[in-house]
Coordinates of C-alpha atoms in Angstrom, one line a residue:
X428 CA -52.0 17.6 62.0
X429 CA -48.4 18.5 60.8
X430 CA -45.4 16.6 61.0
X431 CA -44.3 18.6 64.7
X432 CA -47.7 17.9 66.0
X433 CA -47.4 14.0 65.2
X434 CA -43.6 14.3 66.9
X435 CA -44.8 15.6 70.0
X436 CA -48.2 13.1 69.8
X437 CA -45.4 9.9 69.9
X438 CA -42.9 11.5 72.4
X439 CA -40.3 11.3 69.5
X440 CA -38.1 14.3 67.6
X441 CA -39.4 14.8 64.0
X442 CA -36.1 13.9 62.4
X443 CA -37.1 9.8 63.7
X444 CA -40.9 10.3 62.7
X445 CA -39.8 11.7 58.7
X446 CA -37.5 9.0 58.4
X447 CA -39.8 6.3 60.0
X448 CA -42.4 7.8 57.7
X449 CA -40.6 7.7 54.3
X450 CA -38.4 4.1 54.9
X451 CA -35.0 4.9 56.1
X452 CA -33.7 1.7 56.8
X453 CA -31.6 3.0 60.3
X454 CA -35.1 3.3 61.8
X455 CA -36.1 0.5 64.5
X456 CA -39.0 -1.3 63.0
X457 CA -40.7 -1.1 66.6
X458 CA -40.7 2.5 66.3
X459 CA -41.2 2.0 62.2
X460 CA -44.6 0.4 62.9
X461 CA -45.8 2.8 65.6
X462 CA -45.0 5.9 64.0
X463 CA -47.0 4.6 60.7
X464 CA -50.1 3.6 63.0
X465 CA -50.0 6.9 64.8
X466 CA -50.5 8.5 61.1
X467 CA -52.8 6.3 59.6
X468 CA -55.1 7.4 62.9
X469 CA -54.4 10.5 62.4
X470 CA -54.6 10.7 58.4
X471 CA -50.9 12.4 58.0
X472 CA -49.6 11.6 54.8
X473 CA -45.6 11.7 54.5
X474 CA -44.1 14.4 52.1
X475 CA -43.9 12.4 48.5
X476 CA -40.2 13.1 47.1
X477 CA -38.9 13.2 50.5
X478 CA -40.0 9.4 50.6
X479 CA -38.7 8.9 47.0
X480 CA -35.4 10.4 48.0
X481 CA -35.2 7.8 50.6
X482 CA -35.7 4.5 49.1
X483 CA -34.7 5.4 46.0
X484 CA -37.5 4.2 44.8
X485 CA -40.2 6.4 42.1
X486 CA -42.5 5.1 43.9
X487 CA -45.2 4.7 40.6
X488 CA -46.4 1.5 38.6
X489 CA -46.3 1.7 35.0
X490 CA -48.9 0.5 32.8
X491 CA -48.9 0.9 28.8
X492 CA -52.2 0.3 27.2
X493 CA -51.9 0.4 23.4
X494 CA -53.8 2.7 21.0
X495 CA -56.5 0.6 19.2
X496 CA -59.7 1.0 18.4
X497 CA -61.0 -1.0 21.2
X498 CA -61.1 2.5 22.9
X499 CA -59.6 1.1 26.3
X500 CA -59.8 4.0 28.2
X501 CA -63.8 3.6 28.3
X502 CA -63.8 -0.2 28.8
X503 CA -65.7 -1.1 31.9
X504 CA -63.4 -4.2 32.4
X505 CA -60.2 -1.9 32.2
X506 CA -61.6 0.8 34.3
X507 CA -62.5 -2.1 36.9
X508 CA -59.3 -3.1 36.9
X509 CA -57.4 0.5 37.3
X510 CA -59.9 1.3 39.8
X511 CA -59.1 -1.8 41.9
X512 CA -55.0 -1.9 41.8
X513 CA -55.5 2.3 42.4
X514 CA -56.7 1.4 45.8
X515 CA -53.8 -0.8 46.6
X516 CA -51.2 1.8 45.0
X517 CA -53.0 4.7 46.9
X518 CA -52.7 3.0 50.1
X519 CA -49.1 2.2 49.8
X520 CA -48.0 5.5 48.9
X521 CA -47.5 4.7 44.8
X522 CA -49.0 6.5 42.3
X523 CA -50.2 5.1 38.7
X524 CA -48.5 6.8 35.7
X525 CA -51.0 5.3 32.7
X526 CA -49.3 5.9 29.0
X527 CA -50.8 5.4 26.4
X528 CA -49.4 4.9 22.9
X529 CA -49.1 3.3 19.7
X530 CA -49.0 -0.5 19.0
X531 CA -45.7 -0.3 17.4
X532 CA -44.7 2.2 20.6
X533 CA -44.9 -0.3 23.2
X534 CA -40.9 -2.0 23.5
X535 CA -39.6 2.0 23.6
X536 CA -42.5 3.0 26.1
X537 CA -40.9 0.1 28.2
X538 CA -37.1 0.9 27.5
X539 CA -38.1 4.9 28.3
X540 CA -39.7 3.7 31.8
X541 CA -36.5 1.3 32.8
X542 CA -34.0 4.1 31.5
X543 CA -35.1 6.8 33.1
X544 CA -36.3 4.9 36.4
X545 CA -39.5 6.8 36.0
X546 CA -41.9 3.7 37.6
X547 CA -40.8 0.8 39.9
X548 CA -42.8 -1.7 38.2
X549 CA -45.4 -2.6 35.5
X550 CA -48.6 -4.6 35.0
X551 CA -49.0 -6.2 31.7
X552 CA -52.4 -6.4 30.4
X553 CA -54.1 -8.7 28.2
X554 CA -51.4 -11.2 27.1
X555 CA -51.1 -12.5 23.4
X556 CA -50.7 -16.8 23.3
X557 CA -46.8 -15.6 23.0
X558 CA -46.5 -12.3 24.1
X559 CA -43.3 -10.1 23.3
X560 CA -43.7 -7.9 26.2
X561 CA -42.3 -11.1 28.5
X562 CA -39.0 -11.4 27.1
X563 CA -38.7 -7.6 26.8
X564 CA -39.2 -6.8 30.2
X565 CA -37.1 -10.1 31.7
X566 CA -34.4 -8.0 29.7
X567 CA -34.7 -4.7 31.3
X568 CA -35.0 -6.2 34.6
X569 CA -38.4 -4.3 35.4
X570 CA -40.2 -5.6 38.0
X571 CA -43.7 -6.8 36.4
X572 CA -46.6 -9.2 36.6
X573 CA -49.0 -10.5 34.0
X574 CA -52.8 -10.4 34.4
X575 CA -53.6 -13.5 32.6
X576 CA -50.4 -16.1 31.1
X577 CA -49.1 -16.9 28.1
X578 CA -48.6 -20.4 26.7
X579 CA -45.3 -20.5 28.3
X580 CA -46.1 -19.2 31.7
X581 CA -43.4 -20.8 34.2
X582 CA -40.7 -18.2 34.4
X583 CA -42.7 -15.2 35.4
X584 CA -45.2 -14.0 37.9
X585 CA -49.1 -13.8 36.6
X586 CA -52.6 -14.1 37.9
X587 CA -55.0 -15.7 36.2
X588 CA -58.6 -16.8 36.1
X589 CA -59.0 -20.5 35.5
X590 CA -61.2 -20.2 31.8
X591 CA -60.6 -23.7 30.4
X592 CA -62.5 -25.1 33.3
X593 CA -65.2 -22.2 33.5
X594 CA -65.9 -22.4 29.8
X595 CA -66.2 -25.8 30.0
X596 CA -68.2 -25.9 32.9
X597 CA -70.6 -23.5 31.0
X598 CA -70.9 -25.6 28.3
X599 CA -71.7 -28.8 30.2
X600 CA -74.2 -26.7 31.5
X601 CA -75.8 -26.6 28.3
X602 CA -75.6 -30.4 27.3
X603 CA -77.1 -31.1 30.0
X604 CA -80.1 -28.8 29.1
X605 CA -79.8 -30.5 26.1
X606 CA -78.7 -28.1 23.8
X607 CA -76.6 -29.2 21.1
X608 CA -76.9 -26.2 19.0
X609 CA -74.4 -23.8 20.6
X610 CA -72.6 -20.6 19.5
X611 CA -69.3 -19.5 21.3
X612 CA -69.0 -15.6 20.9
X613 CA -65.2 -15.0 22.2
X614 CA -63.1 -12.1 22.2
X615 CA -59.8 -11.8 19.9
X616 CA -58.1 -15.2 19.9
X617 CA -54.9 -14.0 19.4
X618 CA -55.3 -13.4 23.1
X619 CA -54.4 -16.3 26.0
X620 CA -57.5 -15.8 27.5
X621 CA -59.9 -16.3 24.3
X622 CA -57.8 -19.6 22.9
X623 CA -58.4 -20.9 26.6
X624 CA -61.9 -20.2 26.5
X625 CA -62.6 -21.8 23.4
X626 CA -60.1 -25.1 24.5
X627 CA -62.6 -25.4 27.5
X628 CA -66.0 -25.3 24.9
X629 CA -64.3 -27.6 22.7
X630 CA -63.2 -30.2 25.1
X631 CA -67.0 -30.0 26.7
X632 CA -68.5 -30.9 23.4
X633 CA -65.8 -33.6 22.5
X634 CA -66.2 -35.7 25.8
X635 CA -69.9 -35.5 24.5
X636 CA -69.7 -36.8 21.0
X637 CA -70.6 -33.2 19.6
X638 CA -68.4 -31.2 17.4
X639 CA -68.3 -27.2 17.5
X640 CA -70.2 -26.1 14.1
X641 CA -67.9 -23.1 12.6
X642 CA -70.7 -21.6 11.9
X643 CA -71.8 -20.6 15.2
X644 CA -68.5 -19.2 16.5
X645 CA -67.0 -15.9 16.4
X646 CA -64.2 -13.9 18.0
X647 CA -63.6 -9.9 17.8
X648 CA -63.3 -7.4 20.0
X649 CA -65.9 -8.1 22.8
X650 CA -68.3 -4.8 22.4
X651 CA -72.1 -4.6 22.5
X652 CA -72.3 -4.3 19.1
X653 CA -70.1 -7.4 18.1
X654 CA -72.7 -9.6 20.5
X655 CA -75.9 -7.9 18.5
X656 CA -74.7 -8.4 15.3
X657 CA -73.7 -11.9 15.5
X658 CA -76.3 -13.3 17.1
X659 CA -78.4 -11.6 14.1
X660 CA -76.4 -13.4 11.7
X661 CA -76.8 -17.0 13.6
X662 CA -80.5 -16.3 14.3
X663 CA -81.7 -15.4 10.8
X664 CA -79.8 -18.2 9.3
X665 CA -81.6 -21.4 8.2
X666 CA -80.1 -23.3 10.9
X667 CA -80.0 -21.0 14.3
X668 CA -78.4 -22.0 17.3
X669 CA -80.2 -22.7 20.7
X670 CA -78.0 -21.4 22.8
X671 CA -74.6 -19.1 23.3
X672 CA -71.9 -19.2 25.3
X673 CA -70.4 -15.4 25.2
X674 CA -67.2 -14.3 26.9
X675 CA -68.3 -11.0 28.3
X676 CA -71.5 -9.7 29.2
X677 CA -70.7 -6.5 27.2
X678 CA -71.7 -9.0 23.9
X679 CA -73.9 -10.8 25.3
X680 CA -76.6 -8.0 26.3
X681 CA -76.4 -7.4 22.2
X682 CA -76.8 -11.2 21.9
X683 CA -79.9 -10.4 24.6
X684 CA -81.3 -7.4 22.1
X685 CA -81.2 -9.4 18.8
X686 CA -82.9 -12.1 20.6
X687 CA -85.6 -9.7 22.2
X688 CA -86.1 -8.2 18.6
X689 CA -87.3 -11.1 17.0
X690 CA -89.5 -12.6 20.1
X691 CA -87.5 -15.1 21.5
X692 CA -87.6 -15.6 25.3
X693 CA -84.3 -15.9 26.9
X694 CA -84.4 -18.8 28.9
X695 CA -86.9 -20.5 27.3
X696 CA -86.6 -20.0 23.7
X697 CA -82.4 -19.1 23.8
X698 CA -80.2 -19.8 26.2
X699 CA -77.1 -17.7 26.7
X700 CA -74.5 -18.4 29.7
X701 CA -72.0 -15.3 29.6
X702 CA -68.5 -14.5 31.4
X703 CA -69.0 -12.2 34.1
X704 CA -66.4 -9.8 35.9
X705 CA -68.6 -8.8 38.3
X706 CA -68.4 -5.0 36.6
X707 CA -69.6 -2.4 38.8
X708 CA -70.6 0.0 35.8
X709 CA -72.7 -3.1 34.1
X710 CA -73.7 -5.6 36.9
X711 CA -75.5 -8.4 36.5
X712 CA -76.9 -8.7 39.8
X713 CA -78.0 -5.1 39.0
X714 CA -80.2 -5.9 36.4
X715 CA -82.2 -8.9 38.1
X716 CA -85.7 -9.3 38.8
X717 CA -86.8 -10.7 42.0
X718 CA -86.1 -14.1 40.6
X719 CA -82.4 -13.8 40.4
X720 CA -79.6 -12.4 38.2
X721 CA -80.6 -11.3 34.4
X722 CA -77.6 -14.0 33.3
X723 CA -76.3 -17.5 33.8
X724 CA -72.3 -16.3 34.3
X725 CA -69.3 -17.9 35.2
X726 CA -68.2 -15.1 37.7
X727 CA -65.0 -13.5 38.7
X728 CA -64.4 -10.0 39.7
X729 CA -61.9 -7.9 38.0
X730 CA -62.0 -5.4 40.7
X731 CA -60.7 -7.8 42.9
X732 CA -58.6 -8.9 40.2
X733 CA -56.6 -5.5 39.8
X734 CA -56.5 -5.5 44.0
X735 CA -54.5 -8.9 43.9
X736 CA -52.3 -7.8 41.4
X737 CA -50.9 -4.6 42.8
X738 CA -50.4 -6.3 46.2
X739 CA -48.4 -9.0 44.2
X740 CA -46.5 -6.3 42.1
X741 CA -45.5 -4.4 45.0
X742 CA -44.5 -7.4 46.7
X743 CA -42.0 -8.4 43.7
X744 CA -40.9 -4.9 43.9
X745 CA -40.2 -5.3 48.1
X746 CA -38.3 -8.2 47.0
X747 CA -37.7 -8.5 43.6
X748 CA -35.1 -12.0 44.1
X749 CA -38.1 -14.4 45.8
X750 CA -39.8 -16.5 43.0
X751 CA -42.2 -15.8 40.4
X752 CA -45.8 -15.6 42.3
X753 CA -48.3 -17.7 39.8
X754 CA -52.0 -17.6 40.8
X755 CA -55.1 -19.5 39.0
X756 CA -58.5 -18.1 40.8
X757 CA -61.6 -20.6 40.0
X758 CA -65.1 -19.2 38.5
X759 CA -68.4 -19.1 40.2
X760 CA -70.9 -20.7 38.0
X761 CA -74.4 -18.7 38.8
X762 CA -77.4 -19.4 37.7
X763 CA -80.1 -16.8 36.0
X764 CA -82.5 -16.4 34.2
X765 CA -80.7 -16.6 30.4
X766 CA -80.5 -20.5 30.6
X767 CA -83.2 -23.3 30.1
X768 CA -84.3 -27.0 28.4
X769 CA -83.4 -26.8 24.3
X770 CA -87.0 -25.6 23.3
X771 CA -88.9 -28.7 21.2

């Protein structure tokens, strides 16, 4: 259907169905919101720069993901994440401009994007403790929202996953199995998410009498590779741990593999409780037996994640004066078949 054909369909000229289409504001919002449903039925898409041209808008999010050697760009958990906020900008008629550059790139990727009006908005990623990017981007007065907080969160919008309380949950978990022996494999704790994580373990153990062992904890960039080769180092030391709490399953099917390789039985001879972002690329309830999931997890979906955050970003880009939007989702704490009694 063309744009003549959809004028005819509603009774209207196609001068008032190309402006209701791309947001002219003289446009009765009766007639906005019948002209859009009459499209959506009949999958008519509205020209792209005419609709720019008439909200003067770019209509595009920004997001700048640093060069490391983390190797992002084939990161199940950021791919989750894209892959959910792309639905939200695809429906709304934004597209995702994705740069990537160098670390010491990132404050004149941002001042190039609010200079040249090139994206509406931006999502920051992966927040240091006190992140730079904040104050930068309050500055420019680009619209943006932070997955994940800071330590100063209050003047700015964010969503969040609640990871003292999961981590400490997990680790409760495990007292009350009756390990006291526990490892805590984080990721990179110059990152708000890891120091929360390891707050929640440490406060678990405190209200217990038990102190964490330095011995048995590690933080690096959370790969396959970092779980396997820690959890050979703890293993074939004189004193091994019993159990580990991991914060993502990425490590934690290493920490599965080094366990496998010298005959212990997760479950009954380890114990491993892991974060879980519900990946769709590495699922845990993909890799169960009839008995249930392959790991213990404190679950949260970063799909949905990425979903929630575009809504909220477009939102503060609708109305970029209403206050900062600030939400803290809670974990699922499943059970699997990772966990078990401390072995005698």
């Amino acid at each position: 259907m063309n744009l003549k054909q959809l004028a005819e369909s509603l009774g209207l000229s196609q001068t008032t169905v190309s402006r209701a289409l791309n947001g002219y504001p003289e446009v009765r919002e009766e007639t906005r919101l019948r002209v859009e449903a009459a499209a959506r039925a009949a999958q008519y898409f509205p020209n792209a720069r005419a609709r720019r041209l008439a909200t003067g808008r770019a209509m595009t999010v920004g997001h700048v993901m640093p060069l490391t050697e983390a190797q992002e760009m084939v990161n199940p958990i950021f791919a989750d994440f894209i892959a959910g906020a792309g639905e939200v900008y695809a429906k709304e008629g934004f597209d995702l401009l994705l740069s990537m550059v160098p670390v010491d790139g990132i404050e004149a990727a941002y001042r190039q994007m609010a200079a040249n009006a090139s994206v509406d908005g931006v999502i920051v990623q992966a927040p240091t403790i006190d992140d730079p990017r904040i104050p930068l981007l309050q500055d420019l007065g680009l619209p943006f929202l932070v997955h994940g907080r800071t330590a100063n969160h209050h003047s700015y919008s964010w969503l969040d996953v609640a990871n003292i309380r999961a981590f400490r949950r997990a680790t409760e978990l495990l007292l009350d199995l009756g390990h006291r022996k526990i490892a805590l494999i984080n990721g990179q704790e110059n990152l708000d998410f890891a120091r929360r994580r390891r707050l929640g373990f440490e406060q678990a153990l405190d209200a217990r009498g038990c102190a964490a062992n330095p011995d048995w904890m590690r933080s690096d960039i959370m790969t396959e590779q970092y779980g396997y080769r820690s959890a050979v180092e703890m293993l074939d030391g004189d004193d091994p741990p019993t159990a580990f709490l991991v914060s993502s399953i990425i490590p934690a099917i290493g920490i599965r593999r080094a366990a496998g390789e010298r005959g212990l039985r997760t479950g009954r001879d380890i114990s491993i409780i892991t974060h879980d972002d519900a990946l769709s690329y590495i699922d845990n309830e993909g890799i169960t037996a009839p008995e249930g999931p392959a790991f213990t997890a404190t679950r949260s979906s970063i799909r949905a994640a990425g979903q929630r955050c575009a809504q909220i970003l477009l939102s503060l880009i609708n109305d970029p004066d209403q206050p900062p939007i600030q939400e803290l989702w809670e974990t699922d704490l499943t059970l699997g078949r990772s966990t078990g009694p401390v072995p005698t």
